[in-house]
Amino acid sequence: MERKECLLWLNSIGVNHRQMKNLDHYFSVLSDVLNGSINDLQNCGIRSQKIQSQIINKNMESFNSYKVEMKKLGIDFMTHEDEHYPGQLKNIPDPPFILYYMGDRRCLNKDAIGMVGARKATPVGRHIARDLGRDLAKNQYVVVSGMAYGIDTEAHRGAVESKGLTIAVLGCGLDQNYPSHNRNLKKELLSLGGAIVSEFPVGTAPLARHFPQRNRIISGLSKGVIVVEAGLKSGSLITVDYALEQNKDVFSVPGSVLSSVSEGTNHLIKEGAIPITDAKDVLQYYGFEERPEGNDVKTFDHLSEVEQKICKCIMKHQPIHTDEIHLATRIPMSDLLPVLTILEIKNEITKLNNKFILQS
Amino acid sequence: MDASEVNMISKIKSAVLFGLEGQVIDVETDLANGLPAYNIVGLPDTTVKESKERVRAAIKNSNLDFPMKRITLNLSPAHTRKEGAHFDLPLAIGILTASQQIKEKDAYDFAYLGELSLNGSLVGIRGILPLVITLRNQGIRRIVVPFDNRNEAAIVEDVDIYPCRSLNEVVESLIGNKPWESYSIPSDFFKQDLDVDSSLDFREVVGQEHVKRAMEIAAAGAHNMLIIGPPGAGKTMLARRFPTILPDLSYEEALEITKIYSVSGLLHSGSGLMKIRPFRSPHHTVSSTSLVGGGRVPKPGEVSLSHFGVLFLDEFTEFNRSALEVMRQPMEDEKVTISRVNGTVTYPAKFTLLASMNPCPCGFAGDMGSTQSCTCTPLEVKRYMSKVSGPLLDRIDLHIEVSAVKFEDLSGKTTEGKGTVEMKEMVDLARTVQVNRYKGSQITYNSQLTGSQFKKYCRIDESTEAILEQAFQKMKMSARSYHKVLKVARTIADLDGYEHIEMNHVLEALQYRNLDRNYY
């Protein structure tokens, strides 16, 4: 059996990365594993009877139906020896042997920035992640993240918003409908030329213990990783560990010292991560001047006097509640509310949980 | 002469209630020779059956004779169920008349209502107001009632009320020893209310001008409202002040409310017409029956007790789903119909709904001003918000989010906001406009607008229509919200004194559809 096929087959029956490494060292030619004994397998760390019997019995039928299944779902794969295998990923200490992918594999070789963060992100954090995703993608960076609830989803959404490229790395099989509410997001990113990848075989459930493993791929594919919000014990910090191991840059968005979801990010900055507040900081770090979008500085000259007054007030205190705008500007409530609606329609401001902020 | 000439059957007038509707009852008493017996017929329920013993003791203890005869009391008509403790007095008078301790022609002048205690004193009863109204409507103009019920009974016009403290007093007057004196409510009688403390004022609420404005709108157009906010934001405090800006009750409205409270036994002894709109705030563990009404003898539920007033459901999401479901029909029909074997009882239920809830399970979602941040996962938040969905939410026109008040606001650095007096003034004006506008039509308030009425009363010009469409797209609202926005805009225009809805009014109305936006 060819090495490429063999790798796929072993992965499909559930041989994990560590076991695969052992097998690769143990047998001079990987396909020799077909002739291996149970003892050999045990020596390589394969203790599961199920996997052992699969290997011993050389059950090719199920492998064939596995490949058929893959084709049906539009899932392709590459091994770490493939010419298309992403260069960045090849250079990490422990590159995955197999990378399943859906979508356009070319984006895997483009310049990418990873973004991770808390699942229980605050609305502010999500907003920032969205902005970052959008602006990075707009400036030709591929946005890499994990498609999880919270920061990850917003990062992908932002990239999709500016019709850019984004890669989702999953901690489960590519066939799994997880997270369920991101089904459309997945479709969208694929249609724009992005990709969804995983080193886990088709049919693998999204178990918690898979996520650290997949995090190394997020940082592995990127030039640098941005942490938007993270608690002190967040899984995102594991991604940071991998990034450091892989010699990648680590960026962190500072947050309120009273916010628990910023404890991790603030800590990272203390430890030496690069503090950033927007995509421009990242772009400049890599020596890339941002393409100016017309007016960078926020001016309100095109607005009416009342509108300007309100916008300036929001800019100063954002995020700000309607009542506070009323107190600060002294505009009567029944006059203030209509103007707020107009400003929203004009996209000058937006409402985030009943508080207003300037639309960037 | 034969026995038939000696007319020992007396016929005393009283009444019975079925819900808020009453029926005149003739209490017939027959004394026959034979072994002493004492029976009540005519479908008396347990309370009425027990009257027997109370009546006997009361008569004896009033130093009157209890006849040792075969006594049969019939409550006519016989096919309806009789309930209530107020038959004691008419039964007693019936026996006294039949045994000729009172002359018929004296007794037949009046109708009688009242419960007797064993020593003969007259005890106040519930439901006096609708009972008296029933008798008055049947042409009975003189009614004897317990002393405690005098102020409630005297509300009714065209009727003479004679409050008495005991059976003795009644008898003394009937036999002519004491003159009858009809009772009228003293002009300085302070018409009290229940449930609403008139010392509450919106001026006491610091900041929160946005909610105050929303409440102004809700009060003016009778719109239902949902308040979303973290614990400590003052949702309950605001809700309690809402009734203070509602327009004064008309006489008819006050009468209807007093009837309901009378029947529920919620009027304090000695109290008269209820003058302030009710405010009901049931705990979220309330049962469907308590909420909507029911019981073996159907009693009004919270929705009826808040008739012409406010029903406040605090912690809306904690309420039993099935209990809330049951509210749908009354909100649609503005009344509650309860069926029993004997017939159907209808209680009116035209109330304004105020509901409050937290923005997420832990209560602090999105409240970036406070030191506590939300600890809920997006899924938890989504699930929580989805509880607030469906038909009940569909009836709520205004959504407003409040945030916790900051300390500097509490310490008085801010200027004083609007108070009850100014807000009520505006509400009254807007209400008057509506009364005039909808005269002759089926509806009274803007919140009741439906279907083709929108075309008639809520026209907007092209540019406003265009802005509305833009806003809908930007804020991701659905078609359902369209009419709600128009209704609210109509009320805002009324508050503003405008006959036609202007763009400003629509723009403001859009700020009250928070739940339609897809935040979560």
PDB file of N, CA and C in Angstrom, chain A residues 135-198:
ATOM      1  N   ASP A 135     -11.098  43.733   8.795  1.00  0.00           N
ATOM      2  CA  ASP A 135     -10.009  44.561   8.291  1.00  0.00           C
ATOM      3  C   ASP A 135      -8.800  43.757   7.843  1.00  0.00           C
ATOM      4  N   LEU A 136      -8.517  42.684   8.540  1.00  0.00           N
ATOM      5  CA  LEU A 136      -7.395  41.847   8.112  1.00  0.00           C
ATOM      6  C   LEU A 136      -7.688  41.229   6.754  1.00  0.00           C
ATOM      7  N   ALA A 137      -8.916  40.722   6.607  1.00  0.00           N
ATOM      8  CA  ALA A 137      -9.270  40.089   5.340  1.00  0.00           C
ATOM      9  C   ALA A 137      -9.249  41.108   4.209  1.00  0.00           C
ATOM     10  N   LYS A 138      -9.686  42.310   4.531  1.00  0.00           N
ATOM     11  CA  LYS A 138      -9.703  43.380   3.533  1.00  0.00           C
ATOM     12  C   LYS A 138      -8.302  43.689   3.048  1.00  0.00           C
ATOM     13  N   ASN A 139      -7.320  43.508   3.936  1.00  0.00           N
ATOM     14  CA  ASN A 139      -5.932  43.769   3.578  1.00  0.00           C
ATOM     15  C   ASN A 139      -5.187  42.518   3.178  1.00  0.00           C
ATOM     16  N   GLN A 140      -5.918  41.581   2.626  1.00  0.00           N
ATOM     17  CA  GLN A 140      -5.360  40.377   1.993  1.00  0.00           C
ATOM     18  C   GLN A 140      -4.761  39.351   2.937  1.00  0.00           C
ATOM     19  N   TYR A 141      -5.064  39.444   4.203  1.00  0.00           N
ATOM     20  CA  TYR A 141      -4.608  38.375   5.092  1.00  0.00           C
ATOM     21  C   TYR A 141      -5.731  37.347   5.211  1.00  0.00           C
ATOM     22  N   VAL A 142      -5.333  36.078   5.265  1.00  0.00           N
ATOM     23  CA  VAL A 142      -6.332  35.038   5.520  1.00  0.00           C
ATOM     24  C   VAL A 142      -6.548  34.979   7.030  1.00  0.00           C
ATOM     25  N   VAL A 143      -7.790  34.916   7.453  1.00  0.00           N
ATOM     26  CA  VAL A 143      -8.104  34.847   8.889  1.00  0.00           C
ATOM     27  C   VAL A 143      -8.297  33.390   9.283  1.00  0.00           C
ATOM     28  N   VAL A 144      -7.487  32.928  10.234  1.00  0.00           N
ATOM     29  CA  VAL A 144      -7.583  31.532  10.670  1.00  0.00           C
ATOM     30  C   VAL A 144      -8.153  31.487  12.083  1.00  0.00           C
ATOM     31  N   SER A 145      -9.147  30.632  12.252  1.00  0.00           N
ATOM     32  CA  SER A 145      -9.707  30.494  13.598  1.00  0.00           C
ATOM     33  C   SER A 145     -10.398  29.147  13.743  1.00  0.00           C
ATOM     34  N   GLY A 146     -11.055  28.949  14.888  1.00  0.00           N
ATOM     35  CA  GLY A 146     -11.566  27.615  15.185  1.00  0.00           C
ATOM     36  C   GLY A 146     -13.067  27.424  15.038  1.00  0.00           C
ATOM     37  N   MET A 147     -13.790  28.451  14.535  1.00  0.00           N
ATOM     38  CA  MET A 147     -15.223  28.300  14.316  1.00  0.00           C
ATOM     39  C   MET A 147     -16.012  28.073  15.608  1.00  0.00           C
ATOM     40  N   ALA A 148     -15.394  28.312  16.769  1.00  0.00           N
ATOM     41  CA  ALA A 148     -16.155  28.111  18.008  1.00  0.00           C
ATOM     42  C   ALA A 148     -17.071  29.307  18.255  1.00  0.00           C
ATOM     43  N   TYR A 149     -17.979  29.164  19.198  1.00  0.00           N
ATOM     44  CA  TYR A 149     -18.840  30.268  19.618  1.00  0.00           C
ATOM     45  C   TYR A 149     -17.992  31.413  20.101  1.00  0.00           C
ATOM     46  N   GLY A 150     -18.466  32.601  19.920  1.00  0.00           N
ATOM     47  CA  GLY A 150     -17.770  33.737  20.521  1.00  0.00           C
ATOM     48  C   GLY A 150     -16.781  34.350  19.557  1.00  0.00           C
ATOM     49  N   ILE A 151     -15.572  34.547  20.006  1.00  0.00           N
ATOM     50  CA  ILE A 151     -14.549  35.249  19.227  1.00  0.00           C
ATOM     51  C   ILE A 151     -14.298  34.594  17.868  1.00  0.00           C
ATOM     52  N   ASP A 152     -14.119  33.278  17.854  1.00  0.00           N
ATOM     53  CA  ASP A 152     -13.834  32.580  16.590  1.00  0.00           C
ATOM     54  C   ASP A 152     -14.882  32.899  15.531  1.00  0.00           C
ATOM     55  N   THR A 153     -16.140  32.710  15.912  1.00  0.00           N
ATOM     56  CA  THR A 153     -17.224  32.950  14.957  1.00  0.00           C
ATOM     57  C   THR A 153     -17.187  34.375  14.432  1.00  0.00           C
ATOM     58  N   GLU A 154     -16.949  35.320  15.324  1.00  0.00           N
ATOM     59  CA  GLU A 154     -16.924  36.715  14.889  1.00  0.00           C
ATOM     60  C   GLU A 154     -15.774  36.987  13.947  1.00  0.00           C
ATOM     61  N   ALA A 155     -14.630  36.362  14.209  1.00  0.00           N
ATOM     62  CA  ALA A 155     -13.478  36.539  13.331  1.00  0.00           C
ATOM     63  C   ALA A 155     -13.823  36.078  11.917  1.00  0.00           C
ATOM     64  N   HIS A 156     -14.406  34.885  11.828  1.00  0.00           N
ATOM     65  CA  HIS A 156     -14.808  34.362  10.515  1.00  0.00           C
ATOM     66  C   HIS A 156     -15.834  35.269   9.872  1.00  0.00           C
ATOM     67  N   ARG A 157     -16.799  35.708  10.665  1.00  0.00           N
ATOM     68  CA  ARG A 157     -17.871  36.555  10.133  1.00  0.00           C
ATOM     69  C   ARG A 157     -17.322  37.841   9.545  1.00  0.00           C
ATOM     70  N   GLY A 158     -16.353  38.411  10.295  1.00  0.00           N
ATOM     71  CA  GLY A 158     -15.752  39.657   9.826  1.00  0.00           C
ATOM     72  C   GLY A 158     -15.084  39.458   8.476  1.00  0.00           C
ATOM     73  N   ALA A 159     -14.333  38.369   8.353  1.00  0.00           N
ATOM     74  CA  ALA A 159     -13.647  38.109   7.094  1.00  0.00           C
ATOM     75  C   ALA A 159     -14.641  37.940   5.964  1.00  0.00           C
ATOM     76  N   VAL A 160     -15.707  37.215   6.244  1.00  0.00           N
ATOM     77  CA  VAL A 160     -16.728  36.956   5.235  1.00  0.00           C
ATOM     78  C   VAL A 160     -17.416  38.251   4.824  1.00  0.00           C
ATOM     79  N   GLU A 161     -17.554  39.148   5.797  1.00  0.00           N
ATOM     80  CA  GLU A 161     -18.209  40.432   5.526  1.00  0.00           C
ATOM     81  C   GLU A 161     -17.470  41.233   4.471  1.00  0.00           C
ATOM     82  N   SER A 162     -16.135  41.185   4.528  1.00  0.00           N
ATOM     83  CA  SER A 162     -15.397  41.933   3.512  1.00  0.00           C
ATOM     84  C   SER A 162     -15.037  41.034   2.348  1.00  0.00           C
ATOM     85  N   LYS A 163     -15.773  39.940   2.202  1.00  0.00           N
ATOM     86  CA  LYS A 163     -15.610  39.002   1.084  1.00  0.00           C
ATOM     87  C   LYS A 163     -14.182  38.463   1.008  1.00  0.00           C
ATOM     88  N   GLY A 164     -13.585  38.287   2.189  1.00  0.00           N
ATOM     89  CA  GLY A 164     -12.200  37.830   2.188  1.00  0.00           C
ATOM     90  C   GLY A 164     -12.068  36.345   2.439  1.00  0.00           C
ATOM     91  N   LEU A 165     -10.805  35.905   2.606  1.00  0.00           N
ATOM     92  CA  LEU A 165     -10.542  34.485   2.808  1.00  0.00           C
ATOM     93  C   LEU A 165     -10.419  34.175   4.295  1.00  0.00           C
ATOM     94  N   THR A 166     -10.985  33.051   4.682  1.00  0.00           N
ATOM     95  CA  THR A 166     -10.839  32.624   6.057  1.00  0.00           C
ATOM     96  C   THR A 166     -10.797  31.106   6.119  1.00  0.00           C
ATOM     97  N   ILE A 167     -10.008  30.589   7.064  1.00  0.00           N
ATOM     98  CA  ILE A 167      -9.878  29.148   7.229  1.00  0.00           C
ATOM     99  C   ILE A 167     -10.369  28.765   8.619  1.00  0.00           C
ATOM    100  N   ALA A 168     -11.216  27.756   8.661  1.00  0.00           N
ATOM    101  CA  ALA A 168     -11.695  27.270   9.951  1.00  0.00           C
ATOM    102  C   ALA A 168     -11.020  25.944  10.238  1.00  0.00           C
ATOM    103  N   VAL A 169     -10.377  25.840  11.409  1.00  0.00           N
ATOM    104  CA  VAL A 169      -9.752  24.581  11.798  1.00  0.00           C
ATOM    105  C   VAL A 169     -10.636  23.931  12.853  1.00  0.00           C
ATOM    106  N   LEU A 170     -11.101  22.723  12.568  1.00  0.00           N
ATOM    107  CA  LEU A 170     -12.067  22.096  13.481  1.00  0.00           C
ATOM    108  C   LEU A 170     -11.433  21.033  14.366  1.00  0.00           C
ATOM    109  N   GLY A 171     -12.042  20.858  15.532  1.00  0.00           N
ATOM    110  CA  GLY A 171     -11.585  19.813  16.437  1.00  0.00           C
ATOM    111  C   GLY A 171     -12.456  18.576  16.326  1.00  0.00           C
ATOM    112  N   CYS A 172     -12.987  18.343  15.138  1.00  0.00           N
ATOM    113  CA  CYS A 172     -13.856  17.189  14.927  1.00  0.00           C
ATOM    114  C   CYS A 172     -13.794  16.831  13.442  1.00  0.00           C
ATOM    115  N   GLY A 173     -14.544  15.837  13.033  1.00  0.00           N
ATOM    116  CA  GLY A 173     -14.569  15.460  11.626  1.00  0.00           C
ATOM    117  C   GLY A 173     -15.253  16.557  10.807  1.00  0.00           C
ATOM    118  N   LEU A 174     -14.870  16.695   9.538  1.00  0.00           N
ATOM    119  CA  LEU A 174     -15.437  17.767   8.730  1.00  0.00           C
ATOM    120  C   LEU A 174     -16.914  17.556   8.433  1.00  0.00           C
ATOM    121  N   ASP A 175     -17.404  16.364   8.700  1.00  0.00           N
ATOM    122  CA  ASP A 175     -18.812  16.090   8.435  1.00  0.00           C
ATOM    123  C   ASP A 175     -19.706  16.549   9.585  1.00  0.00           C
ATOM    124  N   GLN A 176     -19.109  16.830  10.747  1.00  0.00           N
ATOM    125  CA  GLN A 176     -19.909  17.142  11.928  1.00  0.00           C
ATOM    126  C   GLN A 176     -20.556  18.516  11.823  1.00  0.00           C
ATOM    127  N   ASN A 177     -21.790  18.588  12.222  1.00  0.00           N
ATOM    128  CA  ASN A 177     -22.523  19.849  12.194  1.00  0.00           C
ATOM    129  C   ASN A 177     -22.299  20.573  13.526  1.00  0.00           C
ATOM    130  N   TYR A 178     -21.079  21.043  13.696  1.00  0.00           N
ATOM    131  CA  TYR A 178     -20.743  21.707  14.939  1.00  0.00           C
ATOM    132  C   TYR A 178     -19.905  22.946  14.672  1.00  0.00           C
ATOM    133  N   PRO A 179     -20.093  24.071  15.255  1.00  0.00           N
ATOM    134  CA  PRO A 179     -21.291  24.342  16.028  1.00  0.00           C
ATOM    135  C   PRO A 179     -22.494  24.484  15.103  1.00  0.00           C
ATOM    136  N   SER A 180     -23.640  24.022  15.561  1.00  0.00           N
ATOM    137  CA  SER A 180     -24.800  23.923  14.668  1.00  0.00           C
ATOM    138  C   SER A 180     -25.211  25.252  14.051  1.00  0.00           C
ATOM    139  N   HIS A 181     -25.047  26.334  14.791  1.00  0.00           N
ATOM    140  CA  HIS A 181     -25.559  27.587  14.226  1.00  0.00           C
ATOM    141  C   HIS A 181     -24.605  28.252  13.249  1.00  0.00           C
ATOM    142  N   ASN A 182     -23.474  27.594  12.991  1.00  0.00           N
ATOM    143  CA  ASN A 182     -22.539  28.175  12.024  1.00  0.00           C
ATOM    144  C   ASN A 182     -22.605  27.526  10.657  1.00  0.00           C
ATOM    145  N   ARG A 183     -23.674  26.790  10.434  1.00  0.00           N
ATOM    146  CA  ARG A 183     -23.788  26.072   9.157  1.00  0.00           C
ATOM    147  C   ARG A 183     -23.682  27.014   7.972  1.00  0.00           C
ATOM    148  N   ASN A 184     -24.418  28.118   8.056  1.00  0.00           N
ATOM    149  CA  ASN A 184     -24.412  29.056   6.932  1.00  0.00           C
ATOM    150  C   ASN A 184     -23.081  29.756   6.799  1.00  0.00           C
ATOM    151  N   LEU A 185     -22.481  30.038   7.940  1.00  0.00           N
ATOM    152  CA  LEU A 185     -21.168  30.692   7.917  1.00  0.00           C
ATOM    153  C   LEU A 185     -20.178  29.823   7.172  1.00  0.00           C
ATOM    154  N   LYS A 186     -20.230  28.519   7.455  1.00  0.00           N
ATOM    155  CA  LYS A 186     -19.332  27.604   6.765  1.00  0.00           C
ATOM    156  C   LYS A 186     -19.549  27.673   5.263  1.00  0.00           C
ATOM    157  N   LYS A 187     -20.814  27.647   4.874  1.00  0.00           N
ATOM    158  CA  LYS A 187     -21.114  27.676   3.433  1.00  0.00           C
ATOM    159  C   LYS A 187     -20.571  28.944   2.806  1.00  0.00           C
ATOM    160  N   GLU A 188     -20.784  30.037   3.522  1.00  0.00           N
ATOM    161  CA  GLU A 188     -20.357  31.329   2.985  1.00  0.00           C
ATOM    162  C   GLU A 188     -18.853  31.388   2.785  1.00  0.00           C
ATOM    163  N   LEU A 189     -18.115  30.969   3.803  1.00  0.00           N
ATOM    164  CA  LEU A 189     -16.668  31.103   3.697  1.00  0.00           C
ATOM    165  C   LEU A 189     -16.125  30.230   2.579  1.00  0.00           C
ATOM    166  N   LEU A 190     -16.764  29.066   2.390  1.00  0.00           N
ATOM    167  CA  LEU A 190     -16.324  28.198   1.302  1.00  0.00           C
ATOM    168  C   LEU A 190     -16.597  28.843  -0.047  1.00  0.00           C
ATOM    169  N   SER A 191     -17.764  29.477  -0.154  1.00  0.00           N
ATOM    170  CA  SER A 191     -18.119  30.058  -1.445  1.00  0.00           C
ATOM    171  C   SER A 191     -17.192  31.219  -1.795  1.00  0.00           C
ATOM    172  N   LEU A 192     -16.552  31.797  -0.790  1.00  0.00           N
ATOM    173  CA  LEU A 192     -15.661  32.927  -1.054  1.00  0.00           C
ATOM    174  C   LEU A 192     -14.229  32.489  -1.314  1.00  0.00           C
ATOM    175  N   GLY A 193     -13.985  31.171  -1.277  1.00  0.00           N
ATOM    176  CA  GLY A 193     -12.637  30.691  -1.568  1.00  0.00           C
ATOM    177  C   GLY A 193     -11.859  30.272  -0.339  1.00  0.00           C
ATOM    178  N   GLY A 194     -12.540  30.223   0.801  1.00  0.00           N
ATOM    179  CA  GLY A 194     -11.849  29.820   2.014  1.00  0.00           C
ATOM    180  C   GLY A 194     -11.820  28.306   2.150  1.00  0.00           C
ATOM    181  N   ALA A 195     -11.404  27.837   3.334  1.00  0.00           N
ATOM    182  CA  ALA A 195     -11.329  26.396   3.534  1.00  0.00           C
ATOM    183  C   ALA A 195     -11.659  26.023   4.972  1.00  0.00           C
ATOM    184  N   ILE A 196     -12.081  24.762   5.111  1.00  0.00           N
ATOM    185  CA  ILE A 196     -12.305  24.221   6.455  1.00  0.00           C
ATOM    186  C   ILE A 196     -11.413  22.995   6.565  1.00  0.00           C
ATOM    187  N   VAL A 197     -10.594  22.956   7.601  1.00  0.00           N
ATOM    188  CA  VAL A 197      -9.658  21.831   7.711  1.00  0.00           C
ATOM    189  C   VAL A 197      -9.764  21.161   9.073  1.00  0.00           C
ATOM    190  N   SER A 198      -9.216  19.918   9.079  1.00  0.00           N
ATOM    191  CA  SER A 198      -9.169  19.184  10.347  1.00  0.00           C
ATOM    192  C   SER A 198      -8.206  18.032  10.195  1.00  0.00           C
TER     193      SER A 198
END
